[in-house]
Short mmCIF file of C-alpha atoms in Angstrom, two decimals:
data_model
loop_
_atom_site.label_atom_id
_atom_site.label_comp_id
_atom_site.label_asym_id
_atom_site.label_seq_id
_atom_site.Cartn_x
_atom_site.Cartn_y
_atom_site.Cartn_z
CA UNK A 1 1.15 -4.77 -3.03
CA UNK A 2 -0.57 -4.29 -6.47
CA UNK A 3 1.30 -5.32 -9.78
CA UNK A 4 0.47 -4.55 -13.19
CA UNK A 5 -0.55 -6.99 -15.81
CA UNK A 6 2.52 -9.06 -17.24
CA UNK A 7 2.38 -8.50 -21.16
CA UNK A 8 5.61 -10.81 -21.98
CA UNK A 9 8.75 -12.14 -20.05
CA UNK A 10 10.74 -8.60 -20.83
CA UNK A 11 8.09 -6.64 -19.69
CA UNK A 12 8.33 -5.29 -15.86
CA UNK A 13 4.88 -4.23 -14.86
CA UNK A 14 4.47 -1.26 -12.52
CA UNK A 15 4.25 -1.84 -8.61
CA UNK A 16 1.84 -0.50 -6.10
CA UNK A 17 3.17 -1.16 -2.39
CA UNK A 18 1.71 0.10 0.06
CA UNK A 19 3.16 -0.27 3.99
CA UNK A 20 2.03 0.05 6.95
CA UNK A 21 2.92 -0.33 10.81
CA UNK A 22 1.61 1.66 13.38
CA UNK A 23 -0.45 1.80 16.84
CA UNK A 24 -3.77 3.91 17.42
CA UNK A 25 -6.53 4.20 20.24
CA UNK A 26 -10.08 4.10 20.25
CA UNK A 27 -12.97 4.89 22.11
CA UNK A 28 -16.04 4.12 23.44
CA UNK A 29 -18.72 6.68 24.86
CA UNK A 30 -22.09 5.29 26.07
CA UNK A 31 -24.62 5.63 29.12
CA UNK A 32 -26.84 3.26 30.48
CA UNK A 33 -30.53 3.70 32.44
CA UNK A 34 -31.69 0.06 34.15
CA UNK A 35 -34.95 -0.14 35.78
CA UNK A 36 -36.65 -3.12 37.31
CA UNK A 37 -37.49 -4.57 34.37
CA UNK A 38 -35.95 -2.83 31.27
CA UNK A 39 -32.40 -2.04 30.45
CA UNK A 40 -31.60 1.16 27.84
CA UNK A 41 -28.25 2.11 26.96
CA UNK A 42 -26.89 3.53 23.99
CA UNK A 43 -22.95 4.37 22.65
CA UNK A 44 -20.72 5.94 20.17
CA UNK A 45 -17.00 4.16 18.71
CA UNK A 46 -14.67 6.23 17.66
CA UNK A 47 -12.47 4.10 15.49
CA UNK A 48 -8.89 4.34 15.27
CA UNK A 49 -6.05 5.76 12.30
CA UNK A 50 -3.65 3.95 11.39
CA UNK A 51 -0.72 5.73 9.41
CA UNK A 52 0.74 4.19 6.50
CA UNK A 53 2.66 5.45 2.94
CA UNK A 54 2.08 4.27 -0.32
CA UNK A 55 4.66 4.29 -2.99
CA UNK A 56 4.48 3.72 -7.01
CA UNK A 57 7.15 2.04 -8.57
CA UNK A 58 7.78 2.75 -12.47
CA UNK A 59 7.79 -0.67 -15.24
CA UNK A 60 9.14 -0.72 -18.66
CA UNK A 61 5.46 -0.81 -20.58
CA UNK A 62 3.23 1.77 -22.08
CA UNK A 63 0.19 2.45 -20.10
CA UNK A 64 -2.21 4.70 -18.56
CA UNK A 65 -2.49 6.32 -15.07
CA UNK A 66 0.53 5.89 -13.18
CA UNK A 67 2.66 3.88 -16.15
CA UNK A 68 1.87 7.13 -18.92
CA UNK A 69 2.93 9.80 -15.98
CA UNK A 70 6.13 7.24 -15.56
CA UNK A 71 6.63 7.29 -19.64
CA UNK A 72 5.98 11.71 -19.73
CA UNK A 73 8.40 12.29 -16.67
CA UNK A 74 10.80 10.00 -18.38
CA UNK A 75 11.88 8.08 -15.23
CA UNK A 76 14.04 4.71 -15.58
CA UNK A 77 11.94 0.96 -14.77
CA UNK A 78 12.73 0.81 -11.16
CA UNK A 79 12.38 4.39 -10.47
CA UNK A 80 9.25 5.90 -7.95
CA UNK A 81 6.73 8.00 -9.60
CA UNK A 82 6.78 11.04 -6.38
CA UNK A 83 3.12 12.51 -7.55
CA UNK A 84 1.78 9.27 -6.52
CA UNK A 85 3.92 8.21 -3.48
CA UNK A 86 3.59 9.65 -0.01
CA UNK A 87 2.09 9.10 3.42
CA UNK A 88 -1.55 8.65 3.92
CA UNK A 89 -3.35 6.94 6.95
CA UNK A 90 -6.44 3.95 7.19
CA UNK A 91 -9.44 4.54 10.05
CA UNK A 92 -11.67 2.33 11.08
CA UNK A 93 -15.17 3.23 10.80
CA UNK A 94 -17.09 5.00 13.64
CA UNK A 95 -20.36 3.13 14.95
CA UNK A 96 -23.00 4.50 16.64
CA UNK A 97 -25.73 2.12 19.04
CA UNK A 98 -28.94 2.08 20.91
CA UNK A 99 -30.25 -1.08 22.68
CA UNK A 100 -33.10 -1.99 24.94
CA UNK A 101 -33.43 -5.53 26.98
CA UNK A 102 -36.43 -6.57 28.76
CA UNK A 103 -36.79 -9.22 31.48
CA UNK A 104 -40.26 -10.62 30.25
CA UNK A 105 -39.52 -13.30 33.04
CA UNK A 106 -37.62 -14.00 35.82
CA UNK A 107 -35.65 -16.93 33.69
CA UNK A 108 -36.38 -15.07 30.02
CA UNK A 109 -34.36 -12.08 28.77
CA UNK A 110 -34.90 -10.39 25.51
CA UNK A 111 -32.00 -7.90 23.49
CA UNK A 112 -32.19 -5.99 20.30
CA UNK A 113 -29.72 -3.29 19.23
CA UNK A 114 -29.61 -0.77 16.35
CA UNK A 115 -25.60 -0.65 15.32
CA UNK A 116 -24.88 2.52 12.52
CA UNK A 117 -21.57 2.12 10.90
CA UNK A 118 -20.45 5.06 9.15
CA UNK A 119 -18.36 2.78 5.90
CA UNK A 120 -18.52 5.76 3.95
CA UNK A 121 -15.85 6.90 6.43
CA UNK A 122 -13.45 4.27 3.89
CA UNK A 123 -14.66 5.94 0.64
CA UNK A 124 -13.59 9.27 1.58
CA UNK A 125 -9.75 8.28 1.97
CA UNK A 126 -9.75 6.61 -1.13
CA UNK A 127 -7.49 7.53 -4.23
CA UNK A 128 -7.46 6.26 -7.15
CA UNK A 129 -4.10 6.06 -8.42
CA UNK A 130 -4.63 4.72 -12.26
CA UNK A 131 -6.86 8.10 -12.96
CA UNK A 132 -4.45 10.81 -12.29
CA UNK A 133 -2.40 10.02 -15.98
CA UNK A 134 -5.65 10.04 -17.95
CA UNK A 135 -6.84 13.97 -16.70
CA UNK A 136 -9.44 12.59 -14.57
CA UNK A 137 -9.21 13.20 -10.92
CA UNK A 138 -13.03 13.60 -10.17
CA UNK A 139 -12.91 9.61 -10.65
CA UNK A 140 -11.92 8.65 -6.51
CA UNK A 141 -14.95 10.42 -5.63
CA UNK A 142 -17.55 8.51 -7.94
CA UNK A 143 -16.14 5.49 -5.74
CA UNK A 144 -18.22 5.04 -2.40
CA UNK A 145 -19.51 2.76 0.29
CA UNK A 146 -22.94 3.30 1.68
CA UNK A 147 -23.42 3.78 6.40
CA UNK A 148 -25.28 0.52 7.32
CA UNK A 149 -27.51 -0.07 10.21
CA UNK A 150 -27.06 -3.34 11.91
CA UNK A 151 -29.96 -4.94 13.54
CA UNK A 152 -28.84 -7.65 16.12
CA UNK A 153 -31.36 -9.66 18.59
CA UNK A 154 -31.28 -12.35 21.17
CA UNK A 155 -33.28 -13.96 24.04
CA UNK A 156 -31.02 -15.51 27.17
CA UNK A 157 -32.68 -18.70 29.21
CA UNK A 158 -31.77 -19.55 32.49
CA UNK A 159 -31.80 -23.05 33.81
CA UNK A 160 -31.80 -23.17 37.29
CA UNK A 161 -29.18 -26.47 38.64
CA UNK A 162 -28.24 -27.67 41.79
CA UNK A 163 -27.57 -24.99 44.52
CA UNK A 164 -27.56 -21.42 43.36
CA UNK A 165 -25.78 -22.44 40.23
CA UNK A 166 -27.82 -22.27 36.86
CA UNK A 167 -26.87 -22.99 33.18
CA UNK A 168 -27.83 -19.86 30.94
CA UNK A 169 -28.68 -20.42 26.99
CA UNK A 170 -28.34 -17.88 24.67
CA UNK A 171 -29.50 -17.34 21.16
CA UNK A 172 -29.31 -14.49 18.60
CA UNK A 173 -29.32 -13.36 15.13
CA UNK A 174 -28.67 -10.50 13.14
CA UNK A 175 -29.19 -8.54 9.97
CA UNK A 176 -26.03 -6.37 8.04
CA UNK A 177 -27.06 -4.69 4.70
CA UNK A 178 -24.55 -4.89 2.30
CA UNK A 179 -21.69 -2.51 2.30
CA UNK A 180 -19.53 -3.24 -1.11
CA UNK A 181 -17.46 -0.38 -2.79
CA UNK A 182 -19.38 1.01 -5.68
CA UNK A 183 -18.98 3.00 -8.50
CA UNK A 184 -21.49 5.67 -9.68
CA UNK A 185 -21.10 6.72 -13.37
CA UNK A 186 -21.50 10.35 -14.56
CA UNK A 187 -25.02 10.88 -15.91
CA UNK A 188 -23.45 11.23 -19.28
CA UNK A 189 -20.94 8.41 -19.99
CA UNK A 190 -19.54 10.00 -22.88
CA UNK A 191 -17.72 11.99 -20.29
CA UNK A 192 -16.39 8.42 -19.02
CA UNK A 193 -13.71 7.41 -21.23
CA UNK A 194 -10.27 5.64 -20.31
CA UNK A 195 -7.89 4.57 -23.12
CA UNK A 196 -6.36 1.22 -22.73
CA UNK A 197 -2.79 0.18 -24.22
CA UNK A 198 -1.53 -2.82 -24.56
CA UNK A 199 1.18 -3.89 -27.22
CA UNK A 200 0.36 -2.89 -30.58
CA UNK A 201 -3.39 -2.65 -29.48
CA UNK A 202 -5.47 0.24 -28.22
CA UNK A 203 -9.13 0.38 -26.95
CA UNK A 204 -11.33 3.10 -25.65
CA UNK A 205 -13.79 1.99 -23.16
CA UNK A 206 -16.38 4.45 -21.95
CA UNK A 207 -17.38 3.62 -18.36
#
């Protein structure tokens, strides 16, 4: 749940709820080729969808985005703005792997993997709600997370005890690029410009 900036003790700021409760499957798809030395195996995740609805909830103060289609369709503090309420869904990313592991002794084993998760997967659902008021839908779209490839590695010891028992060490590390939400400006940022109201004052800012 997302609400607006309180401007004084009368004001009611605008509410963005969204709610979700639901059950989805995955799956997992992947082969694997051993050999005396050498294992190679490789799969693909299919991540699962979650359903969920978002609503938008009207307050009593000017604004922009949601708040100015709540003052232009003249609906009461309290009310639900319908343009930006609905049903939408959330799905985990997809992932995609290859890994080889190689006995280099009896006792020593060696892993790496190559793990591509498809994040941009998030930035295609999302919508950006405050845009819609100010003309500007091309906005969600200038919003988007980059596919990563994971690199992971280890080496496993074994420790031969008492009997056929043995006491295996493991160790490992791995590498994940970063993956934040960004936003890519329009080449000309005159283009780019949101007005901001707040009381008595008013601002342009050009993005």
């Amino acid at each position: 749940e997302n609400r607006g900036l309180l401007i004084s003790s009368s004001h009611i700021p605008d509410v963005q709820r969204i709610r979700g409760d639901d059950d989805a499957l995955g799956g997992s798809l992947g082969v694997q080729w051993s050999g005396d030395d050498l294992r190679l195996s490789a799969v693909y995740r299919r991540g699962p969808e979650f359903d969920a609805e978002y609503e938008f909830i009207c307050g009593n103060g000017a604004g922009f985005g949601g708040a100015r289609l709540c003052e232009i369709q003249q609906i009461p503090t309290g009310g639900t703005l319908e343009v930006l309420s609905g049903d939408s869904s959330f799905r985990a990313p997809d992932s995609a792997a290859i890994g080889v592991a190689v006995h280099a002794t009896p006792r020593l084993t060696i892993s790496a993997d190559l793990n591509r998760v498809f994040y941009s997967q998030y930035s295609d659902q999302i919508a950006n709600i405050q845009v819609f008021g100010v003309g500007r839908p091309d906005f969600p779209r200038r919003f988007t997370i980059q596919d990563i490839t994971e690199i992971h590695a280890g080496v496993e010891y074994s420790f031969p005890l008492a009997g056929e028992k043995a006491l295996f060490v493991r160790a490992g590390s791995w590498l994940e690029p970063d993956h934040r939400l960004r936003y890519a400006a329009a080449a000309n940022n005159n283009d780019d410009k949101v007005e901001v109201r707040a009381g008595g004052m008013r601002a342009t800012v050009a993005i």
